[in-house]
Coordinates of C-alpha atoms in Angstrom, one line a residue:
M1 CA 87.5 -46.2 0.0
A2 CA 84.9 -44.3 2.2
F3 CA 86.2 -41.7 4.7
E4 CA 86.7 -43.1 8.1
Q5 CA 83.5 -41.4 10.2
K6 CA 81.9 -41.7 13.3
G7 CA 78.4 -41.0 14.5
D8 CA 80.2 -39.1 17.5
D9 CA 82.1 -37.0 14.4
W10 CA 78.8 -36.0 13.0
S11 CA 77.2 -35.0 16.4
A12 CA 79.9 -32.4 17.1
N13 CA 78.7 -30.6 14.0
A14 CA 75.7 -31.2 14.6
K15 CA 74.4 -27.7 15.3
S16 CA 76.5 -26.0 12.6
Y17 CA 75.2 -28.4 10.0
N18 CA 71.7 -27.4 11.0
A19 CA 72.6 -23.8 10.9
L20 CA 74.4 -23.6 7.6
P21 CA 72.5 -21.6 4.4
Q22 CA 69.1 -23.7 3.0
D23 CA 67.7 -21.6 -0.2
D24 CA 66.7 -23.7 -2.7
E25 CA 69.3 -24.1 -4.7
S26 CA 71.5 -25.3 -1.9
P27 CA 73.6 -28.4 -1.2
I28 CA 71.6 -28.7 1.8
T29 CA 68.1 -28.5 -0.1
R30 CA 68.0 -28.8 -3.6
P31 CA 68.7 -32.3 -3.0
S32 CA 66.3 -32.7 -0.7
M33 CA 63.7 -31.5 -3.0
V34 CA 64.6 -33.3 -5.9
L35 CA 64.4 -36.4 -3.6
V36 CA 61.0 -35.5 -2.4
K37 CA 59.5 -34.9 -5.3
T38 CA 61.0 -37.9 -7.1
L39 CA 59.9 -40.2 -4.6
N40 CA 55.9 -38.9 -5.0
H41 CA 56.8 -39.8 -8.3
A42 CA 57.6 -43.1 -7.9
L43 CA 55.4 -44.1 -5.7
P44 CA 52.1 -41.3 -4.1
I45 CA 53.2 -40.8 -0.8
A46 CA 49.5 -40.0 -0.4
E47 CA 50.0 -44.2 -0.3
A48 CA 52.6 -44.1 2.3
T49 CA 51.9 -46.4 6.0
A50 CA 55.3 -46.2 6.8
I51 CA 57.9 -43.7 5.9
L52 CA 61.6 -43.0 6.9
D53 CA 64.7 -41.2 6.4
V54 CA 67.4 -43.0 6.7
G55 CA 70.8 -40.2 7.5
C56 CA 68.1 -38.0 8.7
G57 CA 70.5 -35.5 10.4
P58 CA 69.0 -32.6 11.5
G59 CA 65.7 -33.1 9.4
T60 CA 66.0 -31.8 6.4
T61 CA 64.6 -34.0 4.2
I62 CA 61.8 -35.1 6.1
G63 CA 61.1 -31.9 7.0
M64 CA 61.0 -30.7 3.2
L65 CA 58.5 -33.7 2.9
I66 CA 56.5 -32.2 4.8
R67 CA 56.4 -29.3 3.9
Q68 CA 55.7 -29.7 -0.3
L69 CA 53.7 -32.9 0.4
G70 CA 52.5 -32.7 4.2
S71 CA 48.7 -32.5 2.7
Q72 CA 48.9 -36.0 1.3
I73 CA 50.3 -38.0 3.6
P74 CA 47.4 -40.4 5.4
P75 CA 46.8 -39.7 8.8
N76 CA 48.3 -43.4 10.0
A77 CA 51.0 -43.3 7.6
R78 CA 54.2 -43.5 10.4
L79 CA 57.2 -40.9 9.7
I80 CA 60.5 -42.3 11.3
A81 CA 63.6 -40.4 11.3
S82 CA 67.0 -42.2 11.9
D83 CA 70.8 -41.4 12.2
F84 CA 73.8 -42.8 13.7
S85 CA 74.6 -39.6 15.2
A86 CA 73.0 -38.9 18.4
G87 CA 73.6 -35.1 18.3
M88 CA 71.9 -34.8 14.7
I89 CA 68.9 -36.3 16.4
E90 CA 69.0 -34.3 19.3
Q91 CA 69.2 -31.2 16.4
L92 CA 65.8 -32.8 14.5
E93 CA 64.0 -33.0 18.1
E94 CA 65.1 -29.5 19.0
R95 CA 63.3 -28.4 15.3
K96 CA 60.1 -30.3 16.3
K97 CA 59.8 -28.6 19.7
T98 CA 59.6 -25.5 17.3
A99 CA 58.1 -26.7 14.6
T100 CA 54.7 -24.9 13.5
D101 CA 53.5 -27.7 11.2
P102 CA 51.6 -31.1 13.8
L103 CA 53.0 -32.8 11.6
W104 CA 56.2 -33.1 13.0
N105 CA 54.8 -34.1 16.1
R106 CA 54.3 -37.6 14.3
I107 CA 58.1 -37.5 13.5
E108 CA 59.8 -41.3 15.5
P109 CA 63.4 -40.3 15.8
L110 CA 65.8 -43.1 15.8
V111 CA 69.3 -43.4 16.3
S112 CA 70.6 -46.1 14.0
N113 CA 73.0 -47.5 12.0
A114 CA 71.9 -47.1 7.8
E115 CA 74.4 -50.5 7.6
D116 CA 71.8 -52.2 9.6
L117 CA 68.9 -50.1 10.5
A118 CA 68.3 -52.0 13.6
G119 CA 65.1 -51.2 15.4
I120 CA 62.9 -51.2 11.8
Y121 CA 61.2 -54.5 11.4
D122 CA 60.7 -56.5 7.6
S123 CA 58.9 -55.8 4.7
S124 CA 57.6 -53.1 7.6
I125 CA 58.3 -49.4 5.5
S126 CA 56.5 -48.7 1.9
H127 CA 59.2 -45.3 1.5
V128 CA 62.7 -45.2 2.3
M129 CA 64.6 -41.5 1.4
G130 CA 68.9 -41.0 2.2
S131 CA 69.9 -38.0 1.2
L132 CA 73.8 -37.3 0.9
V133 CA 74.2 -40.7 2.6
Y134 CA 74.4 -43.5 1.2
N135 CA 77.4 -43.1 -0.5
L136 CA 79.1 -41.8 2.7
I137 CA 78.4 -45.2 4.4
P138 CA 82.1 -47.2 5.3
D139 CA 80.0 -50.6 3.7
S140 CA 77.4 -48.7 1.4
Q141 CA 76.5 -52.2 0.0
K142 CA 75.1 -53.3 3.0
A143 CA 73.4 -50.7 4.1
L144 CA 71.9 -50.4 0.3
E145 CA 70.7 -54.6 2.0
A146 CA 69.3 -53.5 5.5
A147 CA 67.2 -50.6 3.6
Y148 CA 65.9 -53.1 1.1
R149 CA 64.9 -55.8 4.0
V150 CA 62.2 -52.9 5.9
L151 CA 60.7 -52.3 2.4
K152 CA 57.2 -54.2 2.0
P153 CA 57.3 -55.8 -1.3
G154 CA 56.2 -52.8 -3.6
G155 CA 57.8 -50.1 -1.8
V156 CA 60.5 -47.3 -2.6
A157 CA 63.9 -46.8 -1.2
C158 CA 64.9 -43.0 -3.4
M159 CA 68.2 -41.3 -2.7
C160 CA 70.6 -38.2 -3.6
T161 CA 74.3 -39.0 -3.7
W162 CA 77.1 -36.4 -4.6
V163 CA 79.1 -37.3 -7.9
T164 CA 81.2 -34.0 -8.2
L165 CA 81.6 -30.8 -5.1
E166 CA 83.5 -27.9 -7.0
W167 CA 83.3 -26.2 -3.9
M168 CA 85.3 -30.1 -2.0
D169 CA 87.8 -30.0 -5.3
L170 CA 88.7 -25.9 -4.1
M171 CA 89.7 -27.2 -0.6
K172 CA 92.0 -30.2 -1.8
L173 CA 93.6 -27.7 -3.5
A174 CA 94.3 -25.3 -1.1
A175 CA 94.8 -27.8 1.4
E176 CA 98.2 -28.1 -1.2
N177 CA 99.1 -24.4 -1.3
T178 CA 98.6 -24.1 2.3
K179 CA 100.2 -26.6 3.7
G180 CA 100.9 -29.7 1.1
N181 CA 98.6 -31.4 2.3
T182 CA 97.3 -34.5 0.3
A183 CA 93.6 -35.7 0.4
P184 CA 91.7 -38.5 -1.3
A185 CA 91.0 -37.1 -4.9
S186 CA 87.2 -37.8 -4.9
L187 CA 85.7 -38.3 -1.1
F188 CA 83.3 -41.2 -2.8
P189 CA 83.6 -44.5 -3.7
E190 CA 83.5 -45.2 -7.5
P191 CA 80.6 -47.1 -7.4
W192 CA 79.4 -43.8 -7.2
L193 CA 80.9 -41.7 -9.4
S194 CA 78.5 -42.1 -12.2
V195 CA 75.1 -43.6 -12.6
E196 CA 76.0 -47.1 -14.1
G197 CA 78.2 -47.9 -11.0
I198 CA 74.6 -47.1 -8.8
K199 CA 72.9 -48.7 -11.0
K200 CA 75.4 -51.4 -10.4
K201 CA 74.3 -51.6 -6.5
F202 CA 71.4 -51.4 -6.9
E203 CA 70.5 -54.6 -8.9
E204 CA 73.2 -55.9 -5.9
A205 CA 70.8 -54.6 -3.3
G206 CA 67.9 -56.7 -5.1
F207 CA 66.1 -53.4 -6.3
N208 CA 64.2 -53.5 -9.9
D209 CA 62.4 -50.9 -12.0
S210 CA 64.5 -48.1 -10.5
T211 CA 65.5 -44.5 -12.2
F212 CA 68.9 -42.4 -12.2
E213 CA 68.7 -39.0 -13.1
T214 CA 71.6 -36.4 -13.0
Q215 CA 70.8 -32.8 -11.0
E216 CA 72.9 -29.4 -9.8
A217 CA 72.9 -27.5 -6.6
F218 CA 74.9 -24.4 -6.3
M219 CA 76.6 -23.2 -2.8
A220 CA 76.0 -19.2 -3.0
I221 CA 79.8 -18.0 -2.4
D222 CA 79.5 -13.4 -2.6
D223 CA 79.1 -13.9 1.0
P224 CA 81.4 -17.6 1.9
A225 CA 81.2 -16.7 5.3
P226 CA 78.2 -18.9 6.5
Y227 CA 79.9 -21.8 4.3
F228 CA 82.9 -21.6 5.4
N229 CA 82.3 -21.3 9.2
G230 CA 80.1 -23.9 9.3
F231 CA 81.6 -26.2 7.3
V232 CA 85.0 -26.1 7.7
R233 CA 85.8 -23.9 10.8
A234 CA 83.0 -26.2 12.5
K235 CA 85.2 -29.2 11.8
N236 CA 82.5 -31.5 9.7
P237 CA 83.9 -34.2 9.3
A238 CA 83.8 -34.2 5.4
A239 CA 86.2 -30.5 5.7
N240 CA 88.3 -32.4 8.1
L241 CA 89.9 -34.5 5.6
Y242 CA 91.6 -31.6 4.6
I243 CA 92.3 -29.2 7.4
G244 CA 92.7 -31.8 10.1
G245 CA 94.8 -31.1 13.0
Y246 CA 95.1 -27.4 11.4
T247 CA 95.9 -24.3 13.4
E248 CA 94.1 -21.4 13.3
E249 CA 96.7 -19.5 11.5
E250 CA 97.2 -22.1 9.1
L251 CA 92.8 -22.2 9.3
D252 CA 93.2 -18.5 8.7
R253 CA 96.0 -19.0 5.6
F254 CA 93.3 -22.2 4.0
E255 CA 90.4 -19.7 4.1
E256 CA 92.5 -17.3 2.1
E257 CA 93.8 -19.6 -0.4
W258 CA 90.5 -21.2 -0.8
I259 CA 88.6 -17.8 -1.7
R260 CA 91.3 -16.5 -4.1
L261 CA 90.2 -20.1 -5.8
A262 CA 86.6 -19.5 -6.1
F263 CA 87.4 -16.3 -7.3
E264 CA 89.8 -16.7 -8.9
R265 CA 87.8 -19.0 -10.7
H266 CA 84.0 -17.2 -10.7
P267 CA 85.0 -13.8 -10.9
K268 CA 81.3 -12.0 -11.5
S269 CA 78.4 -11.8 -9.2
P270 CA 76.5 -14.1 -8.2
K271 CA 79.3 -16.6 -7.2
K272 CA 77.9 -20.4 -7.1
L273 CA 80.2 -23.2 -6.8
K274 CA 78.6 -26.2 -8.7
G275 CA 77.7 -29.7 -7.2
I276 CA 76.6 -32.2 -8.8
F277 CA 74.0 -35.5 -7.7
V278 CA 72.8 -38.5 -8.8
V279 CA 68.7 -39.2 -7.8
S280 CA 68.0 -43.1 -7.4
T281 CA 64.7 -44.6 -7.3
G282 CA 64.3 -48.7 -6.7
R283 CA 61.5 -50.6 -5.8
K284 CA 61.5 -53.8 -3.3

């Protein structure tokens, strides 16, 4: 079962999420980099008629697309960024105001739930992308079917989804040691924890010519403050599974315990916590 979440939960965390570290190995940036490269390999961006970023957040992945392949985006191709969180769309709008690349002005923000993609016509999109979102959706199968619905025949969907997260494993231990709290062994439903499970979901949604590849990202924690403040203290919905309802004193103890566990596991610099994700593609 996916953890409960609402658009307002992510809206409250949107500004802090946008400020998380974004080096090329980071949990925010690395999946987007891999996704854009993989999507372009599956169906060249130069052939795009409309690109849809599902669960766009503050614009990390569509921004990566512009950064890496902006010169290949056809002048008439639509760029649509959707998220069910109005706060995330507001962060995207703020980035549009300060972006220097004129391609940002072409982005069409849309508040829309991935489970139905309301506002997107059938068979209207050549490329669908979604980074770190599909395995968090309560009805992920419905969301995959919505992505399939909006794709043109021959169009491609590409997404990255976490399989294991070392930093979340340590959060579970820290919560147990701090307050005796228990939390799910995994944030993600069982089918998303293996290539075999993801492949089955793609097949059930109707996708063909699918590909699946395992990749890694790293959270640099020599200075853990940027991640801890932006993720845990900012009450990211995933973090709230472990620290929801904590007092400030309890949160301080939790932070000390999480850092102790992380540094005990990785005593030498550079200290990095690993996340493993799968990048998947499917064609309509």
